Structure formats: C-alpha cells, structure tokens
Coordinates of C-alpha atoms in Angstrom, one line a residue:
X1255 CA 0.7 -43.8 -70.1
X1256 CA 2.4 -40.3 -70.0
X1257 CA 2.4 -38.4 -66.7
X1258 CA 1.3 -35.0 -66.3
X1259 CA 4.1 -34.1 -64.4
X1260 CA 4.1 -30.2 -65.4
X1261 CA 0.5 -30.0 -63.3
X1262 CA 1.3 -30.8 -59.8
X1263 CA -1.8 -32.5 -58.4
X1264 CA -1.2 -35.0 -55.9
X1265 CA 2.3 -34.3 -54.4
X1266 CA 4.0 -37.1 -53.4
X1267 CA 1.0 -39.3 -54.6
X1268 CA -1.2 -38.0 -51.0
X1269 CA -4.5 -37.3 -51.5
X1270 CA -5.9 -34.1 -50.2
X1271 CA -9.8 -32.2 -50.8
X1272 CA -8.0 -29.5 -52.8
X1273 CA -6.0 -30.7 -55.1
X1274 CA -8.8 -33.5 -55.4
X1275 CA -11.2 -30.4 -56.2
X1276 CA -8.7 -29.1 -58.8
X1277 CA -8.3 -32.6 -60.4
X1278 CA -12.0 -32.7 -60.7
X1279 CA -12.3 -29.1 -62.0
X1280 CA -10.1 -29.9 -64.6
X1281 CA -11.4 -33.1 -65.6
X1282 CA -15.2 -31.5 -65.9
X1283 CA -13.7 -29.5 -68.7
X1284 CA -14.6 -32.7 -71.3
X1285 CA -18.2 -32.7 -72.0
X1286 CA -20.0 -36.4 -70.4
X1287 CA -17.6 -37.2 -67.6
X1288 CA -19.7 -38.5 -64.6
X1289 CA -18.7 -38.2 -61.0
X1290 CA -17.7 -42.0 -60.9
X1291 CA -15.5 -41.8 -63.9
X1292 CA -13.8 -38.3 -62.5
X1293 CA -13.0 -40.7 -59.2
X1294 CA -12.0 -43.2 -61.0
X1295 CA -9.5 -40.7 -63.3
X1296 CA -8.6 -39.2 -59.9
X1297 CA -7.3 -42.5 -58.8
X1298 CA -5.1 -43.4 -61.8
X1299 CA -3.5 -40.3 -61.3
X1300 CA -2.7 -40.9 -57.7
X1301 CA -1.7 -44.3 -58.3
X1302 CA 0.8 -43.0 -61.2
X1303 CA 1.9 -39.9 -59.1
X1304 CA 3.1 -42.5 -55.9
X1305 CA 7.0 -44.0 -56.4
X1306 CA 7.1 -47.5 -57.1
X1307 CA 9.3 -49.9 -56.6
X1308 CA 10.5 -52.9 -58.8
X1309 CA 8.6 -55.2 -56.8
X1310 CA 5.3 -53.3 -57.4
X1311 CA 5.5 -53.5 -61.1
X1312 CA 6.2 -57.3 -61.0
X1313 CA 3.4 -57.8 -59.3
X1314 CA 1.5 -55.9 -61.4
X1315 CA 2.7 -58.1 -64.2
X1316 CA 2.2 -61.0 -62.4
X1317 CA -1.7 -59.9 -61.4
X1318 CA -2.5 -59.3 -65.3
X1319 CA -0.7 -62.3 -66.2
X1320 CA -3.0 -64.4 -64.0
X1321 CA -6.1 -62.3 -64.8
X1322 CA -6.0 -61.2 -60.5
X1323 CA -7.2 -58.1 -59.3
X1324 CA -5.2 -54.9 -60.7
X1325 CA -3.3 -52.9 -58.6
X1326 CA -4.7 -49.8 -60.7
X1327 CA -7.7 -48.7 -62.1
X1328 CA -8.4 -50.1 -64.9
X1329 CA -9.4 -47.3 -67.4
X1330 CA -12.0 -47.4 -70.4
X1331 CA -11.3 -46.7 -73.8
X1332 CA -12.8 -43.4 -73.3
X1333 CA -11.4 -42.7 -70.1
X1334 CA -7.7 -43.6 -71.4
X1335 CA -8.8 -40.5 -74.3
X1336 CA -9.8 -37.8 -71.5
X1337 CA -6.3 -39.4 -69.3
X1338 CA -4.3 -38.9 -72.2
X1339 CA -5.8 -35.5 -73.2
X1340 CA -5.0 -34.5 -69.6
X1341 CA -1.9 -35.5 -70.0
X1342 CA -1.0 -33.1 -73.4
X1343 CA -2.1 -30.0 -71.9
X1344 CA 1.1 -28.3 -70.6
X1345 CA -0.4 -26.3 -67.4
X1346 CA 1.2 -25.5 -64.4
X1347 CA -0.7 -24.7 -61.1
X1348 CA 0.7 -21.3 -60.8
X1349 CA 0.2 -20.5 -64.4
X1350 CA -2.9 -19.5 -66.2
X1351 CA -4.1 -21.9 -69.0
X1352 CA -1.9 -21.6 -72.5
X1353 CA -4.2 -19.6 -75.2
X1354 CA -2.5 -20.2 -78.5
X1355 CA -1.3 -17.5 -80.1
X1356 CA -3.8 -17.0 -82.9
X1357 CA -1.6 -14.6 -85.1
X1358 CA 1.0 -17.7 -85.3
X1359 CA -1.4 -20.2 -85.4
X1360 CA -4.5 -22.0 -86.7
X1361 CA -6.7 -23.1 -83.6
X1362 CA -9.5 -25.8 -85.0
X1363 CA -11.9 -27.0 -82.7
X1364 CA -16.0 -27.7 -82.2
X1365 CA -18.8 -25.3 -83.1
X1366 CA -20.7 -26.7 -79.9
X1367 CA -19.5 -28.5 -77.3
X1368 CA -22.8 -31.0 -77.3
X1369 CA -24.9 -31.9 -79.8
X1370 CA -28.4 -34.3 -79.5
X1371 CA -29.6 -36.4 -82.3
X1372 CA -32.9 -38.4 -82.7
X1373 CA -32.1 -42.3 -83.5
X1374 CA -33.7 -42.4 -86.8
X1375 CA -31.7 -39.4 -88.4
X1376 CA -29.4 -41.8 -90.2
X1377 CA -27.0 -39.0 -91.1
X1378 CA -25.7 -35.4 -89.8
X1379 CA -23.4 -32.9 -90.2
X1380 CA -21.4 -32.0 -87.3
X1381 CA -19.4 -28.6 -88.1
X1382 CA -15.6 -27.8 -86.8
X1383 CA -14.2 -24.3 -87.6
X1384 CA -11.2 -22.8 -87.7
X1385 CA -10.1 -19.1 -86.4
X1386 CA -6.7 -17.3 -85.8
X1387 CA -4.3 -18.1 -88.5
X1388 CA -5.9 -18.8 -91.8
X1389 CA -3.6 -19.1 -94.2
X1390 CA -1.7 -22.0 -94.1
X1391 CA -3.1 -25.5 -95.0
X1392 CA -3.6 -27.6 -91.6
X1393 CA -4.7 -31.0 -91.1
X1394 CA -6.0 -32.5 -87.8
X1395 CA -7.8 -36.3 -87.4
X1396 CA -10.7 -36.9 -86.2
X1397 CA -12.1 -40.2 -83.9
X1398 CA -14.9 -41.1 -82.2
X1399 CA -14.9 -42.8 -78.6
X1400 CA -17.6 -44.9 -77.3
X1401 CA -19.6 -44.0 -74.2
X1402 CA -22.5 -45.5 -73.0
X1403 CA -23.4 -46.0 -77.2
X1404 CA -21.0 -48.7 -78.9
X1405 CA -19.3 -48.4 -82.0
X1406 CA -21.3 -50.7 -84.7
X1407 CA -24.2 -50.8 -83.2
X1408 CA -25.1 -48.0 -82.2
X1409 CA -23.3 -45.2 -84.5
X1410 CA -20.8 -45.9 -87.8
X1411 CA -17.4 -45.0 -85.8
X1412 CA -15.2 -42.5 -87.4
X1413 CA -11.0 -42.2 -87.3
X1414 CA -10.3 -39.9 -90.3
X1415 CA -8.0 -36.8 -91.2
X1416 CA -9.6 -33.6 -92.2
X1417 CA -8.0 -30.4 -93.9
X1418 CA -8.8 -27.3 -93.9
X1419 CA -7.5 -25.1 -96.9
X1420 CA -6.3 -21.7 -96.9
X1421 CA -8.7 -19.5 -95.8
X1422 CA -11.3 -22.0 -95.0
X1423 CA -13.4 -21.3 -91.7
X1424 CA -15.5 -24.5 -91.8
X1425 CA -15.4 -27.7 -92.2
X1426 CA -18.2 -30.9 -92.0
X1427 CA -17.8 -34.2 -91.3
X1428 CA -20.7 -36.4 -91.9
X1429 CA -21.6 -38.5 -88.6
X1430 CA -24.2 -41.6 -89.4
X1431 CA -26.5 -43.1 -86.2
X1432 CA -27.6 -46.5 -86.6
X1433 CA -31.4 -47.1 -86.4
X1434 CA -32.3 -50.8 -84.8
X1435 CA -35.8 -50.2 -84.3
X1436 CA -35.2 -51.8 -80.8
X1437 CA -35.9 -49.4 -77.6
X1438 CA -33.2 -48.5 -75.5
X1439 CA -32.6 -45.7 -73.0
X1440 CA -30.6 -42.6 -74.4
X1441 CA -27.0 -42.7 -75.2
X1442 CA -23.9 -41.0 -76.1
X1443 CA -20.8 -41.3 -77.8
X1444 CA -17.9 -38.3 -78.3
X1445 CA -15.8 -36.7 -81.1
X1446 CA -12.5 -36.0 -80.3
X1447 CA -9.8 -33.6 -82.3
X1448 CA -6.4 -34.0 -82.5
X1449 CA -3.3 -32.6 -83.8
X1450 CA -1.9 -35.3 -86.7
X1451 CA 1.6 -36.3 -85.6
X1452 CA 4.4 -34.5 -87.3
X1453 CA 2.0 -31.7 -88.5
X1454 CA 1.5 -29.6 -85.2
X1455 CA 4.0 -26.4 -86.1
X1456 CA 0.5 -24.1 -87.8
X1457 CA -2.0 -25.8 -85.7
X1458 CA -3.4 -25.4 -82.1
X1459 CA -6.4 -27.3 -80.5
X1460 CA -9.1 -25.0 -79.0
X1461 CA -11.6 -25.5 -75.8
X1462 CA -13.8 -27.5 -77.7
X1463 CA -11.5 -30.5 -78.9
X1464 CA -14.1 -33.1 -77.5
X1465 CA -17.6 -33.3 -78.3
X1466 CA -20.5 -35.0 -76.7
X1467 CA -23.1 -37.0 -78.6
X1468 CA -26.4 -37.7 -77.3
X1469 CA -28.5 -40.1 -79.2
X1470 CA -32.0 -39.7 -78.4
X1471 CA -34.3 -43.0 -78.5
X1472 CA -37.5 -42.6 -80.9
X1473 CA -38.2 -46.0 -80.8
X1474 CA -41.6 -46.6 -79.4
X1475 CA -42.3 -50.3 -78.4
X1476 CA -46.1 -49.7 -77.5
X1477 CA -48.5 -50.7 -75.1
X1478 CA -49.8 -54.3 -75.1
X1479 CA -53.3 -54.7 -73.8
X1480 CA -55.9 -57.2 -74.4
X1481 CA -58.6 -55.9 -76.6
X1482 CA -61.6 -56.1 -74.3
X1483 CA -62.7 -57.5 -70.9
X1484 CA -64.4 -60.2 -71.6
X1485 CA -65.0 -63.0 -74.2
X1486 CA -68.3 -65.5 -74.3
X1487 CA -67.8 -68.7 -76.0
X1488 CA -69.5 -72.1 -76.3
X1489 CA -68.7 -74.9 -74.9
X1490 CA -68.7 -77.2 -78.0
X1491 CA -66.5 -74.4 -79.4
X1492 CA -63.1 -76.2 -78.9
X1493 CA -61.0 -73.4 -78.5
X1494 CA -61.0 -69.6 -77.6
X1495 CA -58.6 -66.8 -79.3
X1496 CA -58.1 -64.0 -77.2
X1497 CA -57.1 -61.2 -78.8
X1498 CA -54.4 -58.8 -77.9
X1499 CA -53.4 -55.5 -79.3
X1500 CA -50.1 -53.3 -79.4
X1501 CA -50.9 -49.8 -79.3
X1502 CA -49.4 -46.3 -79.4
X1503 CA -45.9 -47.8 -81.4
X1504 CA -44.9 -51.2 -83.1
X1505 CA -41.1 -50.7 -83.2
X1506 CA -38.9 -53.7 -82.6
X1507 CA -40.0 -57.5 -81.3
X1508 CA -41.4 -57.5 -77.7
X1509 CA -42.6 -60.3 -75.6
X1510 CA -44.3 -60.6 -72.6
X1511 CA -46.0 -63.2 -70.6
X1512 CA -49.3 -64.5 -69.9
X1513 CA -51.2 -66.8 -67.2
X1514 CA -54.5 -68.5 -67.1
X1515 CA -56.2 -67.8 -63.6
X1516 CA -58.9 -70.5 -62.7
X1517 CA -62.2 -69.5 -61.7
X1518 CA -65.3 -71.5 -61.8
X1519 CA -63.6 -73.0 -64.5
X1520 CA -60.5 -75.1 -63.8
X1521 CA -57.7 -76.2 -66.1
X1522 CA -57.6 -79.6 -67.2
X1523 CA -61.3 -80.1 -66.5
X1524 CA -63.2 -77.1 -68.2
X1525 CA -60.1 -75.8 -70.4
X1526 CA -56.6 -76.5 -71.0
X1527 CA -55.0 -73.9 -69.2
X1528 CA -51.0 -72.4 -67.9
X1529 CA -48.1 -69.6 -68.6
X1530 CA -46.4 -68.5 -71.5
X1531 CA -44.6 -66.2 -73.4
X1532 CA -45.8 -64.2 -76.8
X1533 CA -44.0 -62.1 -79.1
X1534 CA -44.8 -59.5 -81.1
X1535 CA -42.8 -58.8 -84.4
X1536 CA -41.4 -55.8 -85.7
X1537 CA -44.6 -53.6 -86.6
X1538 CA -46.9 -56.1 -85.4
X1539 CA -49.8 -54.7 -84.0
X1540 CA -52.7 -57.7 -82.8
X1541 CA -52.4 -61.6 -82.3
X1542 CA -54.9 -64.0 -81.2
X1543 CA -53.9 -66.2 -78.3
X1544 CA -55.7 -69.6 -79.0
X1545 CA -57.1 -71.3 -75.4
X1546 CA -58.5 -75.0 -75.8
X1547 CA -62.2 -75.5 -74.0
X1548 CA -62.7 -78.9 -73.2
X1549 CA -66.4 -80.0 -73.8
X1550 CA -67.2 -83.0 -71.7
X1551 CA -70.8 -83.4 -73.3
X1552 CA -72.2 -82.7 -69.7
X1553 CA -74.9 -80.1 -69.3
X1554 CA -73.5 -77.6 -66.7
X1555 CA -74.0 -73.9 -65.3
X1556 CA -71.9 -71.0 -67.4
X1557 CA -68.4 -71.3 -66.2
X1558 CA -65.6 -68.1 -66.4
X1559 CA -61.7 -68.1 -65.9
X1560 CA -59.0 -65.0 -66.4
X1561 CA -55.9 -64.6 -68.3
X1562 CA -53.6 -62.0 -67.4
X1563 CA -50.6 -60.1 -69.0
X1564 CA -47.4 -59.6 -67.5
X1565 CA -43.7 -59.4 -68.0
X1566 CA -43.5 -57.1 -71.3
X1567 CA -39.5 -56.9 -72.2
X1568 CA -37.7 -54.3 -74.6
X1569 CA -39.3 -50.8 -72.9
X1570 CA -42.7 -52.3 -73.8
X1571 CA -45.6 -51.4 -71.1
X1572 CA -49.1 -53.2 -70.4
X1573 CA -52.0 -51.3 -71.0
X1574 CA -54.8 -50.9 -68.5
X1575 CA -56.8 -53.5 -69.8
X1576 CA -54.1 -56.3 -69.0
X1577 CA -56.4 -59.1 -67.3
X1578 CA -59.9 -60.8 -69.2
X1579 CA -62.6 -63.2 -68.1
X1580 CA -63.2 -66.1 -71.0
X1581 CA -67.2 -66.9 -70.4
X1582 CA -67.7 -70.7 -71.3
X1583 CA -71.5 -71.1 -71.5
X1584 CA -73.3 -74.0 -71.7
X1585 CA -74.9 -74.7 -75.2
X1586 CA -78.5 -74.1 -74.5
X1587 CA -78.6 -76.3 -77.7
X1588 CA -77.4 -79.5 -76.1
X1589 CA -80.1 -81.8 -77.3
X1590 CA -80.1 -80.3 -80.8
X1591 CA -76.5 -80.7 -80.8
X1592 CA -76.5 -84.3 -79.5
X1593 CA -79.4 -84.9 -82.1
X1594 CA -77.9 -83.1 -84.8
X1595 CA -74.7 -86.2 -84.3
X1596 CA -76.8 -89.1 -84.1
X1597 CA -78.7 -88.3 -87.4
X1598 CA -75.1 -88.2 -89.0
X1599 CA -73.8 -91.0 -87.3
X1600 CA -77.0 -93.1 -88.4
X1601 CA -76.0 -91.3 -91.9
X1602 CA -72.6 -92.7 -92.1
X1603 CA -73.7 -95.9 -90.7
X1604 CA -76.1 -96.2 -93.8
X1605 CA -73.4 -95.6 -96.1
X1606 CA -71.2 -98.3 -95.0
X1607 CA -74.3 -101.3 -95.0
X1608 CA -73.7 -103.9 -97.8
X1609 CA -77.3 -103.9 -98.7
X1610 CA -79.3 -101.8 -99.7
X1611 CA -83.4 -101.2 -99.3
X1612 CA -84.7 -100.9 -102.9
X1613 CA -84.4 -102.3 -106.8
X1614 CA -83.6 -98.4 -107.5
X1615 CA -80.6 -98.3 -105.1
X1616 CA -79.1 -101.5 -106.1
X1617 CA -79.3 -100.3 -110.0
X1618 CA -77.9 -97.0 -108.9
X1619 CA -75.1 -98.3 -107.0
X1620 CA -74.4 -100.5 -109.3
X1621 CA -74.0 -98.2 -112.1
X1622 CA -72.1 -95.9 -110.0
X1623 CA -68.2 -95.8 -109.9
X1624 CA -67.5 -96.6 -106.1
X1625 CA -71.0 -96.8 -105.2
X1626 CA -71.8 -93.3 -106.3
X1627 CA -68.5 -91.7 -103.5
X1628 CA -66.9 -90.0 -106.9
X1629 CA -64.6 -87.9 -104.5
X1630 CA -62.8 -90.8 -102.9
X1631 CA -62.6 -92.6 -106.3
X1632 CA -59.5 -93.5 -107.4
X1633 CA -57.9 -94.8 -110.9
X1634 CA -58.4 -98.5 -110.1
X1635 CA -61.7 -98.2 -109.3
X1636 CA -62.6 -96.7 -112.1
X1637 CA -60.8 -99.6 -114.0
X1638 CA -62.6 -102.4 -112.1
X1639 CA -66.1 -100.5 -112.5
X1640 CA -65.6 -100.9 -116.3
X1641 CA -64.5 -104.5 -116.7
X1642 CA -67.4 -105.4 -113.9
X1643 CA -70.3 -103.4 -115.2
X1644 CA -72.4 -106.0 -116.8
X1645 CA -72.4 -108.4 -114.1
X1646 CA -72.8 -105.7 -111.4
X1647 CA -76.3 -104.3 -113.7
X1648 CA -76.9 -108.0 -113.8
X1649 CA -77.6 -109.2 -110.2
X1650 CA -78.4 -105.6 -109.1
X1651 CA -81.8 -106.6 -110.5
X1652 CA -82.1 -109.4 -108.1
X1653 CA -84.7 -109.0 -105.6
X1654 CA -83.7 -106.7 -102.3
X1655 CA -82.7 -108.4 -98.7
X1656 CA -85.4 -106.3 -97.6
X1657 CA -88.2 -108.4 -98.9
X1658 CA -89.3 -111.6 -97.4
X1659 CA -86.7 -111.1 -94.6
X1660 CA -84.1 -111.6 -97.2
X1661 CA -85.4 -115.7 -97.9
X1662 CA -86.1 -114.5 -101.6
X1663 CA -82.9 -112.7 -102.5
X1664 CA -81.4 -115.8 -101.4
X1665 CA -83.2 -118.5 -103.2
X1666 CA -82.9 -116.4 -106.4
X1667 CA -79.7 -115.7 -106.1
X1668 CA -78.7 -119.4 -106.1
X1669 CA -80.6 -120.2 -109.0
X1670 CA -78.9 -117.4 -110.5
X1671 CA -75.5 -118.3 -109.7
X1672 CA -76.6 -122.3 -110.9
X1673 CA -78.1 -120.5 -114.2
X1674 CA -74.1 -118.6 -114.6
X1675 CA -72.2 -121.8 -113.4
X1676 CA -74.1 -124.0 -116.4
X1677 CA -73.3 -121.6 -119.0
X1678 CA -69.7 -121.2 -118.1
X1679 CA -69.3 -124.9 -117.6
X1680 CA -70.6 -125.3 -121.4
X1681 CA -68.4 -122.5 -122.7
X1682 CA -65.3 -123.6 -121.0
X1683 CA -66.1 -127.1 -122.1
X1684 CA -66.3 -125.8 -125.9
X1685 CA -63.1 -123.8 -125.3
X1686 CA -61.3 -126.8 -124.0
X1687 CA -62.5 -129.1 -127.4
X1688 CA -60.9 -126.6 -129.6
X1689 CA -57.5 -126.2 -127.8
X1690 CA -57.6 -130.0 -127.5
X1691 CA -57.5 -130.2 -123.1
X1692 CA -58.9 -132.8 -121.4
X1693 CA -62.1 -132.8 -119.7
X1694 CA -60.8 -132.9 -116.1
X1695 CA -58.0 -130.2 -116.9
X1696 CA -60.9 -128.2 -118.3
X1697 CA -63.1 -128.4 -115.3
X1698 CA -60.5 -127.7 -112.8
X1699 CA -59.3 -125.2 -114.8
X1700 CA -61.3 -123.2 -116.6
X1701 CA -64.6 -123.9 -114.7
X1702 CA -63.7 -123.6 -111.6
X1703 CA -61.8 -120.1 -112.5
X1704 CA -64.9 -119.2 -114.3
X1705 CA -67.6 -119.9 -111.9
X1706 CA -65.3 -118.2 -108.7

C-alpha cells in the first residue's frame, strides 16, 4: 500500500490522543465511515508508520501462508479505497489543505455528498459537475464500492470512464438498485471518483470525490395472524383447516412456526397434533393449515385445544391474534350418524348377495350388463353379457330361493338342467354322426363340454 508519509500522523509509529483525533478528523471526511472502521484505519496506519524488520515481514508471509492470525489489520475492499484515498492527498500538518487552482484546472466532483434511494426505484441518475476550468476535454472513472450492500445483489456495480466535453458543467451516470422483494434492513454502497491514469495534467478532484448510497428497504413482509379466535368443528369431521392470513404486505417468502397446545383435547387421542413450519410465497396472502380430528365413535363432552404462531423469519411479525382454540364437539347426531351407516352397510351387503328376492329382479339382473353396476362395467363384460344372454333370460325365470325356503328353485332347477343336458346329449350325438366320431369320443367330448 502507499504510505502517506507527507502527513505526519503517528511519529515513530506511537500512538497518542492527538494525532489519533486528527487521524479520525481526516478520515470522517468520506461520507459512511463508522467509528469501528476509523479504528481499524487508524491501526493500519500505525502498523505501516512502525520500522520493521526482515523478520517481521517473513512472518507476515509465513502467517498468510498458513491462513494464521495477521500481524495487521486486515482492511475491506472499501476500507483499502478510503486508505488509499488517504494516501493520494498531499497534505502536510503544518499546511492548509491543497485547493486546486481552478483557473488551471478542471475540478469534477459530486453534486451531494449523500444520496437515499427507495429499493424498488430500479434506476437513477446520480449527477457529477464540473467547475473551474472548462475548456479542455477531461475524463475521470467512476467505481462503486460495496458497503454494507453487495455488488450483484444488492445494486448493478459500476467501473466506467466518464467525459466531460468542453464547456460541459454536468454529467449523469445512470445507477440501477436491484429489487429482491426480500426484507432486509437499510443499506449502503459508495461512488468514488478518480483521476484516469495518465490523464491528470487539466483535472483536479474536488471535496466530494466519494459518495454515499443509502438504499432504503420498501419491502414489506406483513403480519401473519390467524384469522379468528376460534373454530367449532365436528367430530366426524376428520380434519380442521385453520386459516391464517398475511396482512399489511406480501413481499418475499416468510415462514414461521406453529404448535398444537393440548387442552381437554389431547394429541393422539382426540386429534393428531405437534410443531411445524409454514411458508408463505411471494404475494401470498391466506393458507389453511389442515389439523386431523380423530373420531373414536365414542359419545363424549365438547373437547378444545390451541394452536399458536411463532417464529416468523425474513422481518415478518405476528399479529395480535397469534394463538386459536379448535372446538371439537360432539355430534349431537350420533345415533343418526351410526344409523345413517348401517342402512348403507346393509345396502352394500344387498348388492353383493347371489340371490335375489323376486321373478322381477332375477329378469332384471339378468338382462342387465353386470347386474345393472353400468359404471364398473368393463369391455369384457359387455362381451360375455352378449354371448350369455339367452341362457341368463332363461333360468332367470326359474322360481326365487325365496319361496318354499329355496326347496323349489332347487328341484326345478335340476329338472331344468336334466331338460338342457338331454337336448345337448342329442345334438352332440347328431353332430358326432355327421363328422363320423365315435360314440364314446362324442360323449366325453362334446357332451360333457356341452352340458358343463
């Protein structure tokens, strides 16, 4: 790093209250610079104003080498900008400060020495003007340093060369802030101004070569609250959604936490209870947070436990409404209920017996694709219910089970099946004459496939 050594400020690298006061003065000439960062500043410059000998510099090495502890402050990249600008201004104790001669040269610097922008601006002018000498053409670069706000993220960092033409007074450089829509306290960044190398013999640098950036957060996460005190559900519900809200801004994702609190009810016996953690999107404003109610079929006295909010991340706060009481109340309906489930149970049941109670609904079941359950049809059933369709019309008309304790559907159903077995005997018999088999072939053949 350069020394100032035309500014004598710790002689003989000691450290007094004076010069330490005059260091300080000096360095609270560039806009942002805290009290920390002027100590630390102080102490690079003591360190660098001390002798050192060879050994102190290989150790040096040797600690940065080996990632050890430094034997001098380590200095920001900001920091090393205000060291180094320091460093160029050729001041002496005794002397006053150097004003540039303005009838010789140009002296380009700030309009305002801080500026403070709102997050969401996306883009701004920032003005630098030029007084003294205006006629020749003089260039000077521009750069931005980070501060508390990073390049990238937080602002579109700038390293550029500006001119400023004969008789020009103003110039504007365009400065662009980067909008996340996630809350964050306030930051800053700086401009600095300096003198392009090689190009310094019509151009001075006035007061205000650094400026100071303040980005103001407008990003307003919002409160989270739940959306009223209390909810009242059934039992034979299953499941409670609690609704929350996000209130008074939406920008960015937040989450926060939540906790069931037992009361009369208790988790695991009443409702399925615990923590966890919810987050709300980007302009996302209500969600429902689904509870499970167990219903053990047992008539009991209402019942109540709490949620509660906690934990909100990302500058999000909780709202005054951040704990509710879920109401489980016992179905005054029980019996209906339980009633209401055996009369479909018994329904179901019907549907699966394999007989049925009347000549009318063995016809139309029988003349109904999949007993008349069209919706769980399929393609082979269809298929089947064409080929079969005679036979199934036929012994539909057979007499019910129901009737004589069933003694009749059986006795006519045997002489029925006799009846079909004696008329497929005889046809398989004729069939088996013509393509010339033998009797037995044909009957345990073509009978016996005929008749099963």
């Amino acid at each position: 790093q350069k020394m100032l050594l035309e500014r004598n400020f710790f002689k003989e690298g000691k450290l007094d209250k004076g010069t330490l006061v005059e260091f300080v003065r000096e360095v609270k000439k560039f806009p942002g610079v805290s009290d920390e960062e002027a100590a630390v500043l102080a102490a690079a410059k003591l360190v660098n104003s001390q002798p050192h000998s060879a050994v102190w510099y290989r150790i040096g090495a040797v600690r940065q080498l080996t990632g050890s502890r430094r034997i001098e402050p380590v200095l920001n990249t900001r920091l090393k900008e205000v060291y180094n600008a320091l460093n160029e201004h050729k001041e002496t104790k005794a002397e006053p400060p150097q004003i540039p001669d303005t009838d010789k040269n140009a002296v380009v610097e700030f309009h305002a020495a801080t500026i403070a922008v709102k997050e969401k601006i996306g883009k701004f002018a920032v003005t630098i003007w030029r007084h003294g000498n205006l006629e020749p053409q003089v260039r000077v670069r521009v750069k931005t340093i980070d501060g508390t706000a990073r390049r990238g993220e937080d602002y579109v960092p700038i390293n550029e060369i500006i001119t400023f033409e004969p008789q020009q007074r103003e110039k504007q450089i365009i400065v662009e802030i980067v909008n996340d829509n996630k809350w964050e306290p306030n930051e800053e960044f700086f401009l600095r101004l300096s003198l392009v190398h090689g190009e310094n013999q019509n151009v001075a640098l006035g007061h205000l070569s650094i400026m100071e950036i303040t980005i103001l957060d407008d990003d307003n996460p919002g409160i989270i609250a739940f959306e009223k005190r209390g909810l009242l559900v059934k039992e034979s519900a299953g499941f409670v959604r609690v609704p929350i809200i996000r209130y008074k801004g939406s920008d960015g994702d937040v989450s926060f936490k939540y906790k069931t609190i037992d009361r009369s009810a208790l988790s695991g016996r009443d409702y399925v209870g615990g923590t966890g953690t919810i987050t709300f999107k980007n302009l996302e404003t209500r969600l429902l947070l689904e509870i499970p109610i167990i219903n053990d079929f047992d008539p009991e006295k209402d019942e109540h436990f709490e949620v509660e909010l906690f934990d909100p991340t990302n500058g999000a706060r909780i709202g005054n409404i951040n704990r509710m009481a879920v109401t489980i109340a016992n179905d005054d309906d029980f019996n209906t209920v339980m009633d209401r489930l055996m009369v479909m149970t018994n329904t179901n049941i019907d549907a699966l017996r394999v007989h049925t109670q009347t000549w009318g609904e063995q016809i139309k079941t029988a003349m109904s694709v999949n007993g008349g359950d069209i919706e769980n049809a399929t393609c082979c059933d269809y298929v089947l219910h064409y080929f079969s369709f005679f036979w199934k019309v036929l012994f539909a008309l057979l007499p019910p089970p129901q009737i004589f304790k069933g003694w009749l559907c059986f006795f006519t159903s045997l002489a029925a099946i006799g009846f079909m077995t004696a008329i497929i005997g005889d046809i398989a018999t004729i069939f088996g004459c013509l393509v010339g088999l033998n009797d037995t072939i044909t009957a345990i053949t073509l009978v016996a496939m005929g008749t099963s």
